[in-house]
């Protein structure tokens, strides 16, 4: 994935000024595909089913394969595809092209970790992760240098990716941004980040590690 930067020329200054937007751009991921059937009718039907299935999903979906079992992407299928049949219209080679977010998310980052106040959590990658915290009770949570104040008891979720705070009621999220005060949503940079709290009963973290 390409880093989103601007190169600006300044009169009288050698080289260029780099303006980094602190993000990476989406990337296209292509899977070579092949379909072979014993009859023309089943070939046409199965290709149609594949095309309709891929096109029916909206937004980003989880994309994983058997070559990278320890990671996955978030992808959308937007371009569609057509094929040039061969061998009596019963076989074809074609490409499936997915538009993907730049991250390769590690499956290890999906594991919810029960934290101990004052201990550190280690990010094994070089990139800052945007975790999901599950906190129980009211009190103060400190992640690195970021202080978060929870003013209502019960179980709350602090999603540092979507930048939303919520509880779950009746199986659906209920907005709790007004019950949680923070200057910014924390990230987990490379290496160790100390996490501590006061007043809370428990804190769990789904770290969402990723790499390129």
PDB file of C-alpha atoms in Angstrom:
ATOM      1  CA  UNK A   1       0.000   0.000   0.000  1.00  0.00           C
ATOM      2  CA  UNK A   2       1.108   3.525  -0.802  1.00  0.00           C
ATOM      3  CA  UNK A   3       1.696   5.981   2.032  1.00  0.00           C
ATOM      4  CA  UNK A   4      -0.437   9.100   1.558  1.00  0.00           C
ATOM      5  CA  UNK A   5       2.079  11.961   1.373  1.00  0.00           C
ATOM      6  CA  UNK A   6       2.450  15.238  -0.491  1.00  0.00           C
ATOM      7  CA  UNK A   7       5.785  16.413  -1.891  1.00  0.00           C
ATOM      8  CA  UNK A   8       5.898  20.199  -1.947  1.00  0.00           C
ATOM      9  CA  UNK A   9       8.575  22.268  -3.663  1.00  0.00           C
ATOM     10  CA  UNK A  10       9.607  25.399  -1.760  1.00  0.00           C
ATOM     11  CA  UNK A  11      11.344  28.209  -3.713  1.00  0.00           C
ATOM     12  CA  UNK A  12      14.936  28.627  -2.576  1.00  0.00           C
ATOM     13  CA  UNK A  13      14.970  25.318  -0.684  1.00  0.00           C
ATOM     14  CA  UNK A  14      16.737  22.244  -2.001  1.00  0.00           C
ATOM     15  CA  UNK A  15      14.707  19.063  -2.217  1.00  0.00           C
ATOM     16  CA  UNK A  16      11.025  18.858  -1.367  1.00  0.00           C
ATOM     17  CA  UNK A  17       8.969  19.229   1.793  1.00  0.00           C
ATOM     18  CA  UNK A  18       7.160  16.012   2.823  1.00  0.00           C
ATOM     19  CA  UNK A  19       3.632  16.411   4.205  1.00  0.00           C
ATOM     20  CA  UNK A  20       2.600  13.073   5.691  1.00  0.00           C
ATOM     21  CA  UNK A  21      -1.163  12.537   6.125  1.00  0.00           C
ATOM     22  CA  UNK A  22      -0.472   9.651   8.505  1.00  0.00           C
ATOM     23  CA  UNK A  23      -2.393   7.053   6.518  1.00  0.00           C
ATOM     24  CA  UNK A  24      -2.012   4.436   3.803  1.00  0.00           C
ATOM     25  CA  UNK A  25      -4.176   4.164   0.718  1.00  0.00           C
ATOM     26  CA  UNK A  26      -6.305   1.208  -0.339  1.00  0.00           C
ATOM     27  CA  UNK A  27      -4.761  -1.535  -2.427  1.00  0.00           C
ATOM     28  CA  UNK A  28      -6.113  -3.880  -5.088  1.00  0.00           C
ATOM     29  CA  UNK A  29      -5.600  -7.569  -4.390  1.00  0.00           C
ATOM     30  CA  UNK A  30      -6.003  -9.984  -7.290  1.00  0.00           C
ATOM     31  CA  UNK A  31      -6.736 -13.695  -7.023  1.00  0.00           C
ATOM     32  CA  UNK A  32      -6.261 -15.743 -10.207  1.00  0.00           C
ATOM     33  CA  UNK A  33      -9.265 -18.079 -10.486  1.00  0.00           C
ATOM     34  CA  UNK A  34     -10.272 -21.080 -12.566  1.00  0.00           C
ATOM     35  CA  UNK A  35     -13.544 -22.899 -13.115  1.00  0.00           C
ATOM     36  CA  UNK A  36     -14.054 -26.175 -14.959  1.00  0.00           C
ATOM     37  CA  UNK A  37     -17.321 -28.087 -15.228  1.00  0.00           C
ATOM     38  CA  UNK A  38     -18.431 -31.190 -17.033  1.00  0.00           C
ATOM     39  CA  UNK A  39     -21.339 -29.442 -18.770  1.00  0.00           C
ATOM     40  CA  UNK A  40     -22.003 -26.007 -20.226  1.00  0.00           C
ATOM     41  CA  UNK A  41     -25.138 -25.527 -18.108  1.00  0.00           C
ATOM     42  CA  UNK A  42     -23.385 -26.111 -14.781  1.00  0.00           C
ATOM     43  CA  UNK A  43     -20.460 -23.920 -15.887  1.00  0.00           C
ATOM     44  CA  UNK A  44     -22.789 -21.003 -16.610  1.00  0.00           C
ATOM     45  CA  UNK A  45     -24.824 -21.544 -13.438  1.00  0.00           C
ATOM     46  CA  UNK A  46     -21.835 -21.730 -11.114  1.00  0.00           C
ATOM     47  CA  UNK A  47     -20.175 -18.645 -12.591  1.00  0.00           C
ATOM     48  CA  UNK A  48     -23.436 -16.745 -12.227  1.00  0.00           C
ATOM     49  CA  UNK A  49     -23.748 -17.858  -8.602  1.00  0.00           C
ATOM     50  CA  UNK A  50     -20.189 -16.750  -7.878  1.00  0.00           C
ATOM     51  CA  UNK A  51     -20.710 -13.356  -9.526  1.00  0.00           C
ATOM     52  CA  UNK A  52     -23.972 -12.731  -7.675  1.00  0.00           C
ATOM     53  CA  UNK A  53     -22.569 -13.857  -4.323  1.00  0.00           C
ATOM     54  CA  UNK A  54     -19.529 -11.583  -4.535  1.00  0.00           C
ATOM     55  CA  UNK A  55     -21.608  -8.616  -5.728  1.00  0.00           C
ATOM     56  CA  UNK A  56     -24.334  -8.993  -3.097  1.00  0.00           C
ATOM     57  CA  UNK A  57     -22.145  -7.949  -0.162  1.00  0.00           C
ATOM     58  CA  UNK A  58     -21.958  -4.223   0.546  1.00  0.00           C
ATOM     59  CA  UNK A  59     -19.160  -2.431   2.324  1.00  0.00           C
ATOM     60  CA  UNK A  60     -16.003  -4.055   3.648  1.00  0.00           C
ATOM     61  CA  UNK A  61     -16.026  -7.783   4.331  1.00  0.00           C
ATOM     62  CA  UNK A  62     -13.459 -10.092   5.846  1.00  0.00           C
ATOM     63  CA  UNK A  63     -11.161 -11.611   3.195  1.00  0.00           C
ATOM     64  CA  UNK A  64      -8.867 -14.504   4.090  1.00  0.00           C
ATOM     65  CA  UNK A  65      -7.180 -17.308   2.190  1.00  0.00           C
ATOM     66  CA  UNK A  66      -5.334 -20.556   2.832  1.00  0.00           C
ATOM     67  CA  UNK A  67      -1.938 -19.030   1.979  1.00  0.00           C
ATOM     68  CA  UNK A  68      -1.971 -16.519   4.855  1.00  0.00           C
ATOM     69  CA  UNK A  69      -3.734 -18.332   7.656  1.00  0.00           C
ATOM     70  CA  UNK A  70      -2.514 -15.953  10.365  1.00  0.00           C
ATOM     71  CA  UNK A  71      -3.938 -12.778   8.800  1.00  0.00           C
ATOM     72  CA  UNK A  72      -6.918 -11.319   6.953  1.00  0.00           C
ATOM     73  CA  UNK A  73      -7.929  -8.195   5.060  1.00  0.00           C
ATOM     74  CA  UNK A  74     -11.034  -6.019   4.913  1.00  0.00           C
ATOM     75  CA  UNK A  75     -12.135  -5.974   1.290  1.00  0.00           C
ATOM     76  CA  UNK A  76     -14.943  -5.048  -1.049  1.00  0.00           C
ATOM     77  CA  UNK A  77     -15.708  -6.480  -4.486  1.00  0.00           C
ATOM     78  CA  UNK A  78     -16.778  -3.635  -6.765  1.00  0.00           C
ATOM     79  CA  UNK A  79     -15.491  -4.230 -10.305  1.00  0.00           C
ATOM     80  CA  UNK A  80     -17.344  -7.412 -11.286  1.00  0.00           C
ATOM     81  CA  UNK A  81     -15.854  -9.832 -13.798  1.00  0.00           C
ATOM     82  CA  UNK A  82     -16.482 -11.541 -17.113  1.00  0.00           C
ATOM     83  CA  UNK A  83     -14.845 -14.647 -18.547  1.00  0.00           C
ATOM     84  CA  UNK A  84     -13.757 -16.001 -21.919  1.00  0.00           C
ATOM     85  CA  UNK A  85     -14.867 -19.642 -21.854  1.00  0.00           C
ATOM     86  CA  UNK A  86     -12.693 -22.336 -23.383  1.00  0.00           C
ATOM     87  CA  UNK A  87     -13.121 -26.041 -24.107  1.00  0.00           C
ATOM     88  CA  UNK A  88     -16.735 -26.065 -25.316  1.00  0.00           C
ATOM     89  CA  UNK A  89     -17.781 -23.352 -22.878  1.00  0.00           C
ATOM     90  CA  UNK A  90     -17.097 -25.522 -19.834  1.00  0.00           C
ATOM     91  CA  UNK A  91     -13.928 -23.890 -18.450  1.00  0.00           C
ATOM     92  CA  UNK A  92     -12.370 -20.471 -17.946  1.00  0.00           C
ATOM     93  CA  UNK A  93      -9.549 -18.624 -16.243  1.00  0.00           C
ATOM     94  CA  UNK A  94     -10.277 -15.196 -14.785  1.00  0.00           C
ATOM     95  CA  UNK A  95      -9.201 -12.770 -12.065  1.00  0.00           C
ATOM     96  CA  UNK A  96     -11.085 -11.773  -8.932  1.00  0.00           C
ATOM     97  CA  UNK A  97     -10.018  -8.252  -7.956  1.00  0.00           C
ATOM     98  CA  UNK A  98     -10.779  -6.935  -4.461  1.00  0.00           C
ATOM     99  CA  UNK A  99     -10.384  -3.360  -3.263  1.00  0.00           C
ATOM    100  CA  UNK A 100      -8.830  -3.742   0.192  1.00  0.00           C
ATOM    101  CA  UNK A 101      -7.985  -1.584   3.140  1.00  0.00           C
ATOM    102  CA  UNK A 102      -4.193  -1.327   3.422  1.00  0.00           C
ATOM    103  CA  UNK A 103      -3.891  -3.384   6.604  1.00  0.00           C
ATOM    104  CA  UNK A 104      -3.190  -7.079   6.912  1.00  0.00           C
ATOM    105  CA  UNK A 105      -4.854  -7.738  10.269  1.00  0.00           C
ATOM    106  CA  UNK A 106      -3.284 -10.459  12.397  1.00  0.00           C
ATOM    107  CA  UNK A 107      -5.664 -13.135  13.648  1.00  0.00           C
ATOM    108  CA  UNK A 108      -3.748 -13.015  16.939  1.00  0.00           C
ATOM    109  CA  UNK A 109      -5.022  -9.462  17.362  1.00  0.00           C
ATOM    110  CA  UNK A 110      -8.622 -10.719  17.474  1.00  0.00           C
ATOM    111  CA  UNK A 111      -8.070 -12.453  20.809  1.00  0.00           C
ATOM    112  CA  UNK A 112      -9.648 -10.577  23.723  1.00  0.00           C
ATOM    113  CA  UNK A 113      -7.030 -10.131  26.459  1.00  0.00           C
ATOM    114  CA  UNK A 114      -7.910  -9.706  30.142  1.00  0.00           C
ATOM    115  CA  UNK A 115      -5.588  -7.002  31.456  1.00  0.00           C
ATOM    116  CA  UNK A 116      -3.968  -6.466  34.853  1.00  0.00           C
ATOM    117  CA  UNK A 117      -3.734  -2.864  36.031  1.00  0.00           C
ATOM    118  CA  UNK A 118      -0.200  -1.514  35.778  1.00  0.00           C
ATOM    119  CA  UNK A 119       1.013  -4.136  33.312  1.00  0.00           C
ATOM    120  CA  UNK A 120       2.031  -3.473  29.713  1.00  0.00           C
ATOM    121  CA  UNK A 121       0.622  -4.885  26.494  1.00  0.00           C
ATOM    122  CA  UNK A 122       3.117  -5.524  23.691  1.00  0.00           C
ATOM    123  CA  UNK A 123       2.440  -4.629  20.075  1.00  0.00           C
ATOM    124  CA  UNK A 124       4.495  -7.075  17.954  1.00  0.00           C
ATOM    125  CA  UNK A 125       4.217  -4.960  14.785  1.00  0.00           C
ATOM    126  CA  UNK A 126       5.687  -1.642  13.652  1.00  0.00           C
ATOM    127  CA  UNK A 127       2.288   0.052  13.285  1.00  0.00           C
ATOM    128  CA  UNK A 128      -0.029   1.614  15.906  1.00  0.00           C
ATOM    129  CA  UNK A 129      -3.110  -0.512  16.555  1.00  0.00           C
ATOM    130  CA  UNK A 130      -6.590   0.875  17.269  1.00  0.00           C
ATOM    131  CA  UNK A 131      -7.941  -1.444  19.963  1.00  0.00           C
ATOM    132  CA  UNK A 132     -11.388  -2.202  21.340  1.00  0.00           C
ATOM    133  CA  UNK A 133     -11.605  -1.915  25.133  1.00  0.00           C
ATOM    134  CA  UNK A 134     -14.285  -3.560  27.256  1.00  0.00           C
ATOM    135  CA  UNK A 135     -14.501  -1.934  30.686  1.00  0.00           C
ATOM    136  CA  UNK A 136     -16.712  -2.801  33.645  1.00  0.00           C
ATOM    137  CA  UNK A 137     -17.605  -0.236  36.293  1.00  0.00           C
ATOM    138  CA  UNK A 138     -16.922   3.483  36.602  1.00  0.00           C
ATOM    139  CA  UNK A 139     -13.522   5.047  37.124  1.00  0.00           C
ATOM    140  CA  UNK A 140     -10.418   6.144  35.234  1.00  0.00           C
ATOM    141  CA  UNK A 141      -8.564   4.164  32.568  1.00  0.00           C
ATOM    142  CA  UNK A 142      -5.067   5.231  31.499  1.00  0.00           C
ATOM    143  CA  UNK A 143      -3.635   3.871  28.248  1.00  0.00           C
ATOM    144  CA  UNK A 144      -0.064   5.076  27.853  1.00  0.00           C
ATOM    145  CA  UNK A 145      -0.486   8.823  28.388  1.00  0.00           C
ATOM    146  CA  UNK A 146      -4.190   8.946  27.459  1.00  0.00           C
ATOM    147  CA  UNK A 147      -6.624   9.257  30.368  1.00  0.00           C
ATOM    148  CA  UNK A 148     -10.223   8.059  29.931  1.00  0.00           C
ATOM    149  CA  UNK A 149     -12.916   8.773  32.512  1.00  0.00           C
ATOM    150  CA  UNK A 150     -15.968   6.488  32.681  1.00  0.00           C
ATOM    151  CA  UNK A 151     -18.784   8.101  34.695  1.00  0.00           C
ATOM    152  CA  UNK A 152     -21.403   5.337  34.498  1.00  0.00           C
ATOM    153  CA  UNK A 153     -21.270   1.804  35.896  1.00  0.00           C
ATOM    154  CA  UNK A 154     -21.932  -1.330  33.867  1.00  0.00           C
ATOM    155  CA  UNK A 155     -20.103  -2.709  30.839  1.00  0.00           C
ATOM    156  CA  UNK A 156     -18.938  -0.211  28.226  1.00  0.00           C
ATOM    157  CA  UNK A 157     -17.005  -0.558  24.989  1.00  0.00           C
ATOM    158  CA  UNK A 158     -14.442   1.973  23.765  1.00  0.00           C
ATOM    159  CA  UNK A 159     -13.756   1.456  20.056  1.00  0.00           C
ATOM    160  CA  UNK A 160     -10.596   3.332  19.093  1.00  0.00           C
ATOM    161  CA  UNK A 161     -11.085   2.586  15.390  1.00  0.00           C
ATOM    162  CA  UNK A 162     -14.636   3.898  14.927  1.00  0.00           C
ATOM    163  CA  UNK A 163     -14.082   6.417  17.747  1.00  0.00           C
ATOM    164  CA  UNK A 164     -17.301   5.427  19.454  1.00  0.00           C
ATOM    165  CA  UNK A 165     -18.194   4.503  23.043  1.00  0.00           C
ATOM    166  CA  UNK A 166     -21.233   2.292  23.607  1.00  0.00           C
ATOM    167  CA  UNK A 167     -22.976  -0.337  25.697  1.00  0.00           C
ATOM    168  CA  UNK A 168     -24.946  -3.355  24.502  1.00  0.00           C
ATOM    169  CA  UNK A 169     -28.665  -3.513  25.287  1.00  0.00           C
ATOM    170  CA  UNK A 170     -31.009  -6.069  23.763  1.00  0.00           C
ATOM    171  CA  UNK A 171     -28.234  -7.228  21.464  1.00  0.00           C
ATOM    172  CA  UNK A 172     -27.785  -3.761  19.933  1.00  0.00           C
ATOM    173  CA  UNK A 173     -25.225  -0.997  20.645  1.00  0.00           C
ATOM    174  CA  UNK A 174     -26.382   2.039  22.650  1.00  0.00           C
ATOM    175  CA  UNK A 175     -24.349   5.231  22.342  1.00  0.00           C
ATOM    176  CA  UNK A 176     -22.470   6.160  25.538  1.00  0.00           C
ATOM    177  CA  UNK A 177     -20.175   8.920  24.275  1.00  0.00           C
ATOM    178  CA  UNK A 178     -21.640  11.258  26.893  1.00  0.00           C
ATOM    179  CA  UNK A 179     -20.633   8.881  29.712  1.00  0.00           C
ATOM    180  CA  UNK A 180     -16.984   8.543  28.683  1.00  0.00           C
ATOM    181  CA  UNK A 181     -14.635  11.530  28.629  1.00  0.00           C
ATOM    182  CA  UNK A 182     -11.320  11.479  26.769  1.00  0.00           C
ATOM    183  CA  UNK A 183      -9.186  13.982  24.884  1.00  0.00           C
ATOM    184  CA  UNK A 184      -8.401  11.457  22.145  1.00  0.00           C
ATOM    185  CA  UNK A 185      -8.870   7.779  21.421  1.00  0.00           C
ATOM    186  CA  UNK A 186      -5.661   5.943  22.313  1.00  0.00           C
ATOM    187  CA  UNK A 187      -3.587   3.705  20.073  1.00  0.00           C
ATOM    188  CA  UNK A 188      -1.137   0.943  20.912  1.00  0.00           C
ATOM    189  CA  UNK A 189       2.190   1.851  19.241  1.00  0.00           C
ATOM    190  CA  UNK A 190       4.994  -0.603  18.518  1.00  0.00           C
ATOM    191  CA  UNK A 191       6.438  -2.110  21.672  1.00  0.00           C
ATOM    192  CA  UNK A 192       5.008  -1.908  25.180  1.00  0.00           C
ATOM    193  CA  UNK A 193       2.139   0.295  26.355  1.00  0.00           C
ATOM    194  CA  UNK A 194       1.313   0.401  30.054  1.00  0.00           C
ATOM    195  CA  UNK A 195      -2.398   0.247  30.919  1.00  0.00           C
ATOM    196  CA  UNK A 196      -3.730   1.010  34.393  1.00  0.00           C
ATOM    197  CA  UNK A 197      -6.994   2.014  36.022  1.00  0.00           C
ATOM    198  CA  UNK A 198      -8.748   2.981  39.237  1.00  0.00           C
ATOM    199  CA  UNK A 199     -12.335   2.217  40.216  1.00  0.00           C
ATOM    200  CA  UNK A 200     -12.975  -0.209  37.359  1.00  0.00           C
ATOM    201  CA  UNK A 201     -13.803  -3.845  38.046  1.00  0.00           C
ATOM    202  CA  UNK A 202     -12.128  -5.264  34.926  1.00  0.00           C
ATOM    203  CA  UNK A 203     -10.625  -4.212  31.612  1.00  0.00           C
ATOM    204  CA  UNK A 204     -10.322  -6.373  28.496  1.00  0.00           C
ATOM    205  CA  UNK A 205      -8.669  -5.432  25.218  1.00  0.00           C
ATOM    206  CA  UNK A 206      -9.005  -6.709  21.655  1.00  0.00           C
ATOM    207  CA  UNK A 207      -5.790  -5.179  20.243  1.00  0.00           C
ATOM    208  CA  UNK A 208      -6.323  -5.521  16.458  1.00  0.00           C
ATOM    209  CA  UNK A 209      -2.656  -5.845  15.496  1.00  0.00           C
ATOM    210  CA  UNK A 210      -1.880  -5.192  11.824  1.00  0.00           C
ATOM    211  CA  UNK A 211       0.930  -4.938   9.317  1.00  0.00           C
ATOM    212  CA  UNK A 212       1.273  -4.135   5.588  1.00  0.00           C
TER     213      UNK A 212
END
